[in-house]
Short mmCIF file of C-alpha atoms and ligand atoms in Angstrom, two decimals:
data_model
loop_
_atom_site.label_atom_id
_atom_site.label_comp_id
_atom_site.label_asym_id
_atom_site.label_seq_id
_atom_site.Cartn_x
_atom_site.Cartn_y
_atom_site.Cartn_z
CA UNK A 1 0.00 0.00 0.00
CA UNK A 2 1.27 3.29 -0.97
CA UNK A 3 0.09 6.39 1.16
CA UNK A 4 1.29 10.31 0.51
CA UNK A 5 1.47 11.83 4.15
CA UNK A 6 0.82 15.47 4.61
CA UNK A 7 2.58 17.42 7.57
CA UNK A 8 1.62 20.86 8.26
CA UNK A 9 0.95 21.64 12.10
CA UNK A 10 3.75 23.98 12.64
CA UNK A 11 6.55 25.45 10.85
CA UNK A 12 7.29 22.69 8.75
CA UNK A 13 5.64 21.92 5.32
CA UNK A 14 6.27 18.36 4.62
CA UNK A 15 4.89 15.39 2.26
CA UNK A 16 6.60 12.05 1.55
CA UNK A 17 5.67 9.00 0.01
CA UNK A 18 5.72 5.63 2.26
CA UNK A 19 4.92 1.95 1.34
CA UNK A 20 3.65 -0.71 3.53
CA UNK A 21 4.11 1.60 6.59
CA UNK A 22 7.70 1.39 6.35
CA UNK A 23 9.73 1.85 2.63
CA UNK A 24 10.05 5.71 2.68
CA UNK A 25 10.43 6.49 -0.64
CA UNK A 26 10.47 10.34 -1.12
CA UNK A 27 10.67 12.81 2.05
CA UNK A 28 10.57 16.56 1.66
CA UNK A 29 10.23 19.39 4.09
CA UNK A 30 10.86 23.03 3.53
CA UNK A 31 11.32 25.05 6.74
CA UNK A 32 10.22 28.00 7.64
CA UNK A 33 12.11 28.73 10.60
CA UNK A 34 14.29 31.57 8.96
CA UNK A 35 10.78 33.39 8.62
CA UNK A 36 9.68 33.25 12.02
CA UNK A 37 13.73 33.60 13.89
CA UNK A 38 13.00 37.68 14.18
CA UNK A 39 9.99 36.80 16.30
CA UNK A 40 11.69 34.04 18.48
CA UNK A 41 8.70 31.53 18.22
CA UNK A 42 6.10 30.48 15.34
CA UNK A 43 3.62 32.77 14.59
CA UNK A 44 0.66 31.02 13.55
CA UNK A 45 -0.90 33.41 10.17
CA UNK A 46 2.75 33.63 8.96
CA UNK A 47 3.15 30.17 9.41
CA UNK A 48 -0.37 29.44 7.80
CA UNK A 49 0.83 31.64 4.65
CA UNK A 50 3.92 30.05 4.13
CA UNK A 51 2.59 26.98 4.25
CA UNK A 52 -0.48 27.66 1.65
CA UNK A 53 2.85 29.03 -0.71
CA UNK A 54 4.99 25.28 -0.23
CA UNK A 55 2.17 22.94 -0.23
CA UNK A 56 1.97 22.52 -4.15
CA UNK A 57 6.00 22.56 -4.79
CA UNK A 58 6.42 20.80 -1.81
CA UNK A 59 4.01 17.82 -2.49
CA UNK A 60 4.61 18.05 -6.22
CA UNK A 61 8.72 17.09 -5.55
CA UNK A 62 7.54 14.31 -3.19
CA UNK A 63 5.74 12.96 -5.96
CA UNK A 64 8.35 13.42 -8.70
CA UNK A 65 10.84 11.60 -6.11
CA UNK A 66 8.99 8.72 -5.95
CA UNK A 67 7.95 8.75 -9.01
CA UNK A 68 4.74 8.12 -8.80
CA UNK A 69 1.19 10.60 -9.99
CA UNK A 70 -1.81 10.95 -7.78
CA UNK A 71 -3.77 8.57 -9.43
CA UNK A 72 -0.56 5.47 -8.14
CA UNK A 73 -1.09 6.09 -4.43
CA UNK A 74 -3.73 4.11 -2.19
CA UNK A 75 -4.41 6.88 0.27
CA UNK A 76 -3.50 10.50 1.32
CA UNK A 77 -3.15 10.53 4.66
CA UNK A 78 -2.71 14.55 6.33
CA UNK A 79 -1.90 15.66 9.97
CA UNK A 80 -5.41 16.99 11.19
CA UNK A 81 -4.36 17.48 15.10
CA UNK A 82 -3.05 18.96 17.61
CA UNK A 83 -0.95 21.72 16.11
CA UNK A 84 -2.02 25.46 15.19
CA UNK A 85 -5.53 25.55 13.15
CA UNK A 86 -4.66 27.97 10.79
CA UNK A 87 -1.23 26.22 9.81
CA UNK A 88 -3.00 22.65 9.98
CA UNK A 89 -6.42 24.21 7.58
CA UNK A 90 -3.78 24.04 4.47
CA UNK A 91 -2.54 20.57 4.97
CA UNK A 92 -5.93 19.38 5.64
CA UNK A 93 -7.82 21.32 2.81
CA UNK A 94 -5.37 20.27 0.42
CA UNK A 95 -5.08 16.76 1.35
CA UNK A 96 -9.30 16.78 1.08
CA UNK A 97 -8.65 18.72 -2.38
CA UNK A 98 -6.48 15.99 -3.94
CA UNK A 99 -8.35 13.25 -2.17
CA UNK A 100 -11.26 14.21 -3.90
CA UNK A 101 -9.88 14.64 -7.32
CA UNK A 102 -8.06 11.44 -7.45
CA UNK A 103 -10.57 9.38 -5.69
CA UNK A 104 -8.48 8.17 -2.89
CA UNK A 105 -9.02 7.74 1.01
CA UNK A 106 -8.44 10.26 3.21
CA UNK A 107 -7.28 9.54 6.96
CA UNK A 108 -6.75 12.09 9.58
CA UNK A 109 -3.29 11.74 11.37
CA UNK A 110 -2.90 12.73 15.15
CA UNK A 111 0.79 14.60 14.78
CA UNK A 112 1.52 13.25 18.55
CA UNK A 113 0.90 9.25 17.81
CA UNK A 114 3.11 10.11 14.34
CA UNK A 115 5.67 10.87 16.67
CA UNK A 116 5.86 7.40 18.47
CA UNK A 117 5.47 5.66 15.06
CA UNK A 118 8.28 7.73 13.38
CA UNK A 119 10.70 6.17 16.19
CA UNK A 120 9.88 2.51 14.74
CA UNK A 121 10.40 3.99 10.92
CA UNK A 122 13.32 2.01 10.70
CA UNK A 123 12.92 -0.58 12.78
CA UNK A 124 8.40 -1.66 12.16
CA UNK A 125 8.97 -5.11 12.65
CA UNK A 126 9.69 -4.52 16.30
CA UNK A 127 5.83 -3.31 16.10
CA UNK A 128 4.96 -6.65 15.26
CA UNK A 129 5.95 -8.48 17.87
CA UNK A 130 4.30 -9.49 21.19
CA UNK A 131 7.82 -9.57 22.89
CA UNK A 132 7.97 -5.23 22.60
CA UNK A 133 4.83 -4.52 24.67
CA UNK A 134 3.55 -3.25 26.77
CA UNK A 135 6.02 0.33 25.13
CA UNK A 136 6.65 3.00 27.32
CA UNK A 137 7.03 6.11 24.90
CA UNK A 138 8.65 9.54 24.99
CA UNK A 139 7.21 12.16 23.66
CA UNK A 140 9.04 15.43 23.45
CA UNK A 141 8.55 18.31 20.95
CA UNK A 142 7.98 21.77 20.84
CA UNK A 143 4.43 21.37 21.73
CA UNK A 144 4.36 17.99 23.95
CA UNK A 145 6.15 16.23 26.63
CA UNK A 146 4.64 13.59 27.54
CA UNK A 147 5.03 9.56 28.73
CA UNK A 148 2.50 7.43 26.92
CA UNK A 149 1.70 3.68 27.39
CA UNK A 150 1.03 1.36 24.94
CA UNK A 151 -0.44 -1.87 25.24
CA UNK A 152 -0.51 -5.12 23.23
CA UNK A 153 -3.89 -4.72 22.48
CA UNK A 154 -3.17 -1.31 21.00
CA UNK A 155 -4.74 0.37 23.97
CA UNK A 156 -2.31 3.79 24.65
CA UNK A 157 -2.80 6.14 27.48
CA UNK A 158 -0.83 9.17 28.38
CA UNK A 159 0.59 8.71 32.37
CA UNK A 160 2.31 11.74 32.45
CA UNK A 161 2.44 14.96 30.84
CA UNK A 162 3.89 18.75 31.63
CA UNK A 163 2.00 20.98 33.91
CA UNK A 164 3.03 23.94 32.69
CA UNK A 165 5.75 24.49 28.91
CA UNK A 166 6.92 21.87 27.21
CA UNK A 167 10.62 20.39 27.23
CA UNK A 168 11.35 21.85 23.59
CA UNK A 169 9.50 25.18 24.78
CA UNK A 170 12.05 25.09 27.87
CA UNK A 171 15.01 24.91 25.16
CA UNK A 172 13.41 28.03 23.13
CA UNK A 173 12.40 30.09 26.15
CA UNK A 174 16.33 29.70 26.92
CA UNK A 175 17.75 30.77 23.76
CA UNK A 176 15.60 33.75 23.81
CA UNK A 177 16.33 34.83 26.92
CA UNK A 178 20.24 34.21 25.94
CA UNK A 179 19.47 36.29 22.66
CA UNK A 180 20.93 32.61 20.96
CA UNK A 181 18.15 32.78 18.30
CA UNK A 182 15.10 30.24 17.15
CA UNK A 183 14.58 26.94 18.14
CA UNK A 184 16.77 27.08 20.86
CA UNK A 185 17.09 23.32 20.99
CA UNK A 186 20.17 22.82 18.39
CA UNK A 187 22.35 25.59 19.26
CA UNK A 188 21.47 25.15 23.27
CA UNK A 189 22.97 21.13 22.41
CA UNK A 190 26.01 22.74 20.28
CA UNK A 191 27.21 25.55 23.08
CA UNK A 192 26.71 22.76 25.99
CA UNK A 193 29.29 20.67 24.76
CA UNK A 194 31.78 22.81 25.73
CA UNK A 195 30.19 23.68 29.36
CA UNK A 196 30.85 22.00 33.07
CA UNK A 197 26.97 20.40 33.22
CA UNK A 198 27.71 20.25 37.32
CA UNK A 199 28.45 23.92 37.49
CA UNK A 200 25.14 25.24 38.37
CA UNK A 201 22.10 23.06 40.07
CA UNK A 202 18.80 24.19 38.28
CA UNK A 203 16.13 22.71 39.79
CA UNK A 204 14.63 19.56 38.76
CA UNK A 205 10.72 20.13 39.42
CA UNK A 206 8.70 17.21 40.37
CA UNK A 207 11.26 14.64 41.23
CA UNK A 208 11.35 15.47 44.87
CA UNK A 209 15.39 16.29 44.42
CA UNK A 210 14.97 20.21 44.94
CA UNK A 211 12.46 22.27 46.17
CA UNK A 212 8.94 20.92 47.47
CA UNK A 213 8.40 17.28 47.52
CA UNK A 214 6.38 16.18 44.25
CA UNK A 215 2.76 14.82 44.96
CA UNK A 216 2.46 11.10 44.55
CA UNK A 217 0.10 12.50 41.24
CA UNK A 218 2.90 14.11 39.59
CA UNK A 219 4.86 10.76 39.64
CA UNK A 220 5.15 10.81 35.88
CA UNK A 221 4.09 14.70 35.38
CA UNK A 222 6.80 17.58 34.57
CA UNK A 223 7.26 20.75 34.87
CA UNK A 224 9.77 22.86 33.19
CA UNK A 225 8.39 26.83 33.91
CA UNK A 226 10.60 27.08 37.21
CA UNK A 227 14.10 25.68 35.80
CA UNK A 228 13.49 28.78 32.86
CA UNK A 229 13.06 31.37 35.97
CA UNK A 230 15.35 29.61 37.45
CA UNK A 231 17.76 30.55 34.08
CA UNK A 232 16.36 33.52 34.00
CA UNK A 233 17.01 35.66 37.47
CA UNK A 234 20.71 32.89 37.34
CA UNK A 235 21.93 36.11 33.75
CA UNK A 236 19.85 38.64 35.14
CA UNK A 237 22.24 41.92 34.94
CA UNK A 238 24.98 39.74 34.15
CA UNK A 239 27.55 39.89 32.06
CA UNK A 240 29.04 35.88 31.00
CA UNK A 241 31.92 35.49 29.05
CA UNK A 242 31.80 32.09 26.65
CA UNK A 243 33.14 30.29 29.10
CA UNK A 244 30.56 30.93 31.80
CA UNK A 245 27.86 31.01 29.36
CA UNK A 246 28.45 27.57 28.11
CA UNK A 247 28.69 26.22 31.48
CA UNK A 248 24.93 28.04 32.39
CA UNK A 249 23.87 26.19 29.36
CA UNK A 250 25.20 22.63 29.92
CA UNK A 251 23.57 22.69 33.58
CA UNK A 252 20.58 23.92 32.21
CA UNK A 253 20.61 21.24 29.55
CA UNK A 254 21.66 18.43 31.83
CA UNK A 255 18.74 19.48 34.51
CA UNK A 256 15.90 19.18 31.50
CA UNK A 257 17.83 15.58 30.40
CA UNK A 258 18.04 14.65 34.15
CA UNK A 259 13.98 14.93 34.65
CA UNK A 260 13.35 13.34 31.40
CA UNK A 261 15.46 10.37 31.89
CA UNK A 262 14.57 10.49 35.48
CA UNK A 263 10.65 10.35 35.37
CA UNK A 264 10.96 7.90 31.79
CA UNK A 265 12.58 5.19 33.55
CA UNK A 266 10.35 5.16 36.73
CA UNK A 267 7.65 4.06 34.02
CA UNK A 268 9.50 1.49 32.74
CA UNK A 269 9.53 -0.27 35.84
CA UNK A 270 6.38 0.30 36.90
CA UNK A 271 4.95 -0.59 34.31
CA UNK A 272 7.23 -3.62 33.61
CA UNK A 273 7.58 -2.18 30.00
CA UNK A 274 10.45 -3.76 28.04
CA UNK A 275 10.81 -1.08 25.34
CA UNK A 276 11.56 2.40 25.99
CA UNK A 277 10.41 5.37 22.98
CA UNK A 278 12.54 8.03 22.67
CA UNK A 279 10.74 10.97 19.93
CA UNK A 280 9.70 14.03 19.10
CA UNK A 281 12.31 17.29 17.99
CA UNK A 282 14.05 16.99 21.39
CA UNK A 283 14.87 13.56 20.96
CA UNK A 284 17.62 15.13 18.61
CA UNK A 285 19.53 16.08 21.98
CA UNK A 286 22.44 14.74 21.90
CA UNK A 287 22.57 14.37 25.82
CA UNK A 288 18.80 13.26 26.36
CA UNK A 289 19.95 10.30 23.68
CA UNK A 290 23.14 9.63 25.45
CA UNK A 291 21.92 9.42 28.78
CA UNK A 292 18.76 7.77 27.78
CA UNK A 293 20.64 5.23 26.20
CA UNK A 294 23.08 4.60 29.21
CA UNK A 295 20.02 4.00 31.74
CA UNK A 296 17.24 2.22 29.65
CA UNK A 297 20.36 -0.40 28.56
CA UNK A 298 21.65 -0.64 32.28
CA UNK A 299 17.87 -1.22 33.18
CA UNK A 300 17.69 -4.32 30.76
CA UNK A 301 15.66 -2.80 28.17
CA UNK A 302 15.48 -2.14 24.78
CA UNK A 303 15.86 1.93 23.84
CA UNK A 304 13.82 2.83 20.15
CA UNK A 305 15.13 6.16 19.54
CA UNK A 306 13.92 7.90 16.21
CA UNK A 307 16.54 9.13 13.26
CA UNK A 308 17.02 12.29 14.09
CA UNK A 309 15.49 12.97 10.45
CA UNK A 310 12.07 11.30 12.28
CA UNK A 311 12.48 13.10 15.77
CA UNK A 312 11.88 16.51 13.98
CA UNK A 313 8.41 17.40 11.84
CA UNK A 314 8.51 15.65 8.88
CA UNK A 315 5.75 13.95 6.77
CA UNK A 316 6.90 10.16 6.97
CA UNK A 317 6.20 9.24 10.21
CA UNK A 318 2.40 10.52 9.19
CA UNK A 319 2.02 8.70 6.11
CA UNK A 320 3.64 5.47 8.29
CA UNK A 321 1.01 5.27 10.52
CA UNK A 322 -1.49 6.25 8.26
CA UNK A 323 -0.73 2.68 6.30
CA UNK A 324 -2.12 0.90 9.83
CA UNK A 325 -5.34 2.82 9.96
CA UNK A 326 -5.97 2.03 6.29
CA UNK A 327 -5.55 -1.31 6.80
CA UNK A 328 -7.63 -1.41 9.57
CA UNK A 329 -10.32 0.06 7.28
CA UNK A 330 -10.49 3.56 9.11
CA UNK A 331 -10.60 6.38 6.78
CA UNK A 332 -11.66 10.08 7.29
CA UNK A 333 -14.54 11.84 5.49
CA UNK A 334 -14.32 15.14 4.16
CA UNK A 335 -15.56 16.70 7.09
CA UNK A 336 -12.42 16.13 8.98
CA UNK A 337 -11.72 19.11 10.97
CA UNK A 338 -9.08 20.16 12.73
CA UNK A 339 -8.04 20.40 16.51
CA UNK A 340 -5.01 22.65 18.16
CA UNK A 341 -5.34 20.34 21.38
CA UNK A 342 -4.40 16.86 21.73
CA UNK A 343 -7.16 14.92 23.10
CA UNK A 344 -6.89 12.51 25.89
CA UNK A 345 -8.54 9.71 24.58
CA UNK A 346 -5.65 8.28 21.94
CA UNK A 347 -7.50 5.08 20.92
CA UNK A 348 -6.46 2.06 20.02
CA UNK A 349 -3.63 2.49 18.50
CA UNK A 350 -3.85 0.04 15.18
CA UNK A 351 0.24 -0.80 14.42
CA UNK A 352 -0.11 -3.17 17.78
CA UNK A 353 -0.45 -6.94 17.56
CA UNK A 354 -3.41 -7.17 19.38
CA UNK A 355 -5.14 -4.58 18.21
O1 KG4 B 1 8.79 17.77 16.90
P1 KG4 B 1 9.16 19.16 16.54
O2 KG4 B 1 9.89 19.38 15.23
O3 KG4 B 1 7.91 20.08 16.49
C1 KG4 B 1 6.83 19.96 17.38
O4 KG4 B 1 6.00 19.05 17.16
O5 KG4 B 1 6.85 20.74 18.36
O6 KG4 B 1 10.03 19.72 17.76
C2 KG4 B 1 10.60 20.99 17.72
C3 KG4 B 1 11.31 21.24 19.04
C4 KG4 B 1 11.80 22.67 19.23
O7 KG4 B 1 11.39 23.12 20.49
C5 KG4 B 1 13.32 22.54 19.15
O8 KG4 B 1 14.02 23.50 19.93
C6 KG4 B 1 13.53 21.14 19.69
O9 KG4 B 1 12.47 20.38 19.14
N1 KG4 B 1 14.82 20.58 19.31
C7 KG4 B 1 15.81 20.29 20.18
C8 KG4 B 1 16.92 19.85 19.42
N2 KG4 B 1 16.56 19.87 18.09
C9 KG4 B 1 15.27 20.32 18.05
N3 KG4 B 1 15.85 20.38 21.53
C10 KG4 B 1 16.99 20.03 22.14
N4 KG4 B 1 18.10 19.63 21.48
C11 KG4 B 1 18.12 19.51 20.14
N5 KG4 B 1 19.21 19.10 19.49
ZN1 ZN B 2 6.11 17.58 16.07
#
């Protein structure tokens, strides 16, 4: 089965071409982050615009690298929630566009669950087998941070999620208040190398390390809005020379990766889960994949970390899991709408064996 995924939630406009959930065939993304930098975040109508300018050439390249026309694919498959309405309206009234002339399903993609699934993009037969389950997933992005489980039966539900920003918005949030540009993410992993990550404690919120112990109900929650005062009132009026700057950055880096790592593998075990996820545009941290890796393999379980090419927005990871919905016979009518919020209730997830 051959499905053309549509990503547009954010700043990204991205298509690709994917066969039997797992032969990525053509991938393209244009970025827009030069266009929103000067504003040091997305802002949604630019975002919107740029995206209703790059959805033709962007879908029409994806096509002409896999060499395929409309009329060769089995499905169009287009990210339809949670991400920014006005950016997600083009993917979605594009993808209903071309569904329509060429006569093809349509399926809705939830941009979060294309996360988890772009982890496994190189790796789907691990889906297939009893032996993974029950998966214990990482979700970290710009938008999200949250732990998800997911059962045999296909069953996923969300134990744990921030309270407050987001571990990629904790990243940003830095970098603006450093004046180190947008995202923050990449260039907050490239200065940190060369910084002491022990040279200043930030606080690690809801692990019960600093500050107030966490509630038993924040067990799996996080909360990132007090290590970016933290950061914040730690440069107030001062001037840091590289040196000292790097070294702010790697312990503010290292108390983010800490939590993470922290609060993933508590799941693990109590949920006896013998895979651990690692996805989403902060999985690209080259610390949070280091030090994930280190504990999940000293726990005795296996670590799925996405390509960094799948960690970030891209359209492969939609038109992946779009294959398993199809084949499960759900398809999406033309009244999809869109939805800026992710919804509790993830369903049953159809990629699992017992599903
Ligand atoms: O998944 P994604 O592309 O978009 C959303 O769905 O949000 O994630 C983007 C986020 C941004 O916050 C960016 O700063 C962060 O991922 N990010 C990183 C790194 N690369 C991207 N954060 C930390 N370290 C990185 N190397
Ligand atoms: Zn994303």
């Amino acid at each position: 089965m051959i499905v053309l995924g549509i990503e547009t939630s954010c700043d990204e406009t991205a298509a690709a071409v994917v066969a039997d959930g797992e032969d990525v065939r053509a991938s393209v993304i244009s970025s827009q982050v030069a266009l929103h930098a000067g504003y040091g975040g997305v802002v949604p109508e630019l975002a919107a615009r740029e995206h209703l300018k790059n959805i033709v050439p962007v879908v029409t390249a994806t096509l002409e690298q896999a060499d395929l026309t409309p009329a060769q694919l089995d499905a169009i498959a287009v990210t339809a929630c949670p991400g920014l309405v006005p950016a997600l309206c083009v993917g979605v009234s594009y993808a209903k566009g071309l569904a329509a002339a060429s006569k093809k399903p349509l399926v809705g993609i939830n941009h979060f669950l294309a996360h988890i699934y772009g982890a496994f993009l190189e790796e789907p037969s691990l889906l297939e087998s009893p032996e993974t389950y029950p998966v214990l997933a990482l979700v970290v992005s710009g938008g999200h941070t949250a732990i998800v489980l997911i059962r045999q039966t296909g069953r996923a539900d969300i134990i744990g999620s921030t309270l407050d920003d987001a571990a990629g918005e904790a990243f940003d949030k830095a970098a603006k208040i450093l004046s180190l540009g947008y995202p923050g993410g990449p260039v907050i992993d490239r200065i940190a190398r060369d910084g002491n990550p022990e040279s200043v404690d930030f606080p690690r919120s809801l692990t019960g390390r600093t500050g107030k112990p966490a509630k038993p109900e924040n067990r799996f929650n996080f909360s990132f809005s007090g290590v970016k005062t933290s950061l914040l009132y730690r440069v107030k009026d001062c001037e840091l020379n590289d040196s000292e700057l790097a070294d702010v950055i790697a312990s503010y880096q290292a108390a983010i990766v800490d939590v993470l790592v922290t609060k993933t593998i508590d799941a693990a075990g109590e949920f006896a889960a013998p895979t651990v996820v690692l996805c989403g545009g902060v999985a690209c941290n080259s610390r949070l994949r280091a030090k994930m890796g280190e504990t999940v393999a000293a726990s005795g379980r296996r670590l799925v970390v996405a390509a960094p090419k799948y960690c970030t927005d891209n359209a492969a990871m939609v038109a992946g899991l779009a294959h398993h919905y199809v084949r499960r016979g759900d398809q999406s009518g033309f009244d999809l709408a869109v939805r800026a919020r992710l919804a509790p209730d993830l369903g049953i997830l159809p990629f699992a064996p017992g599903a």
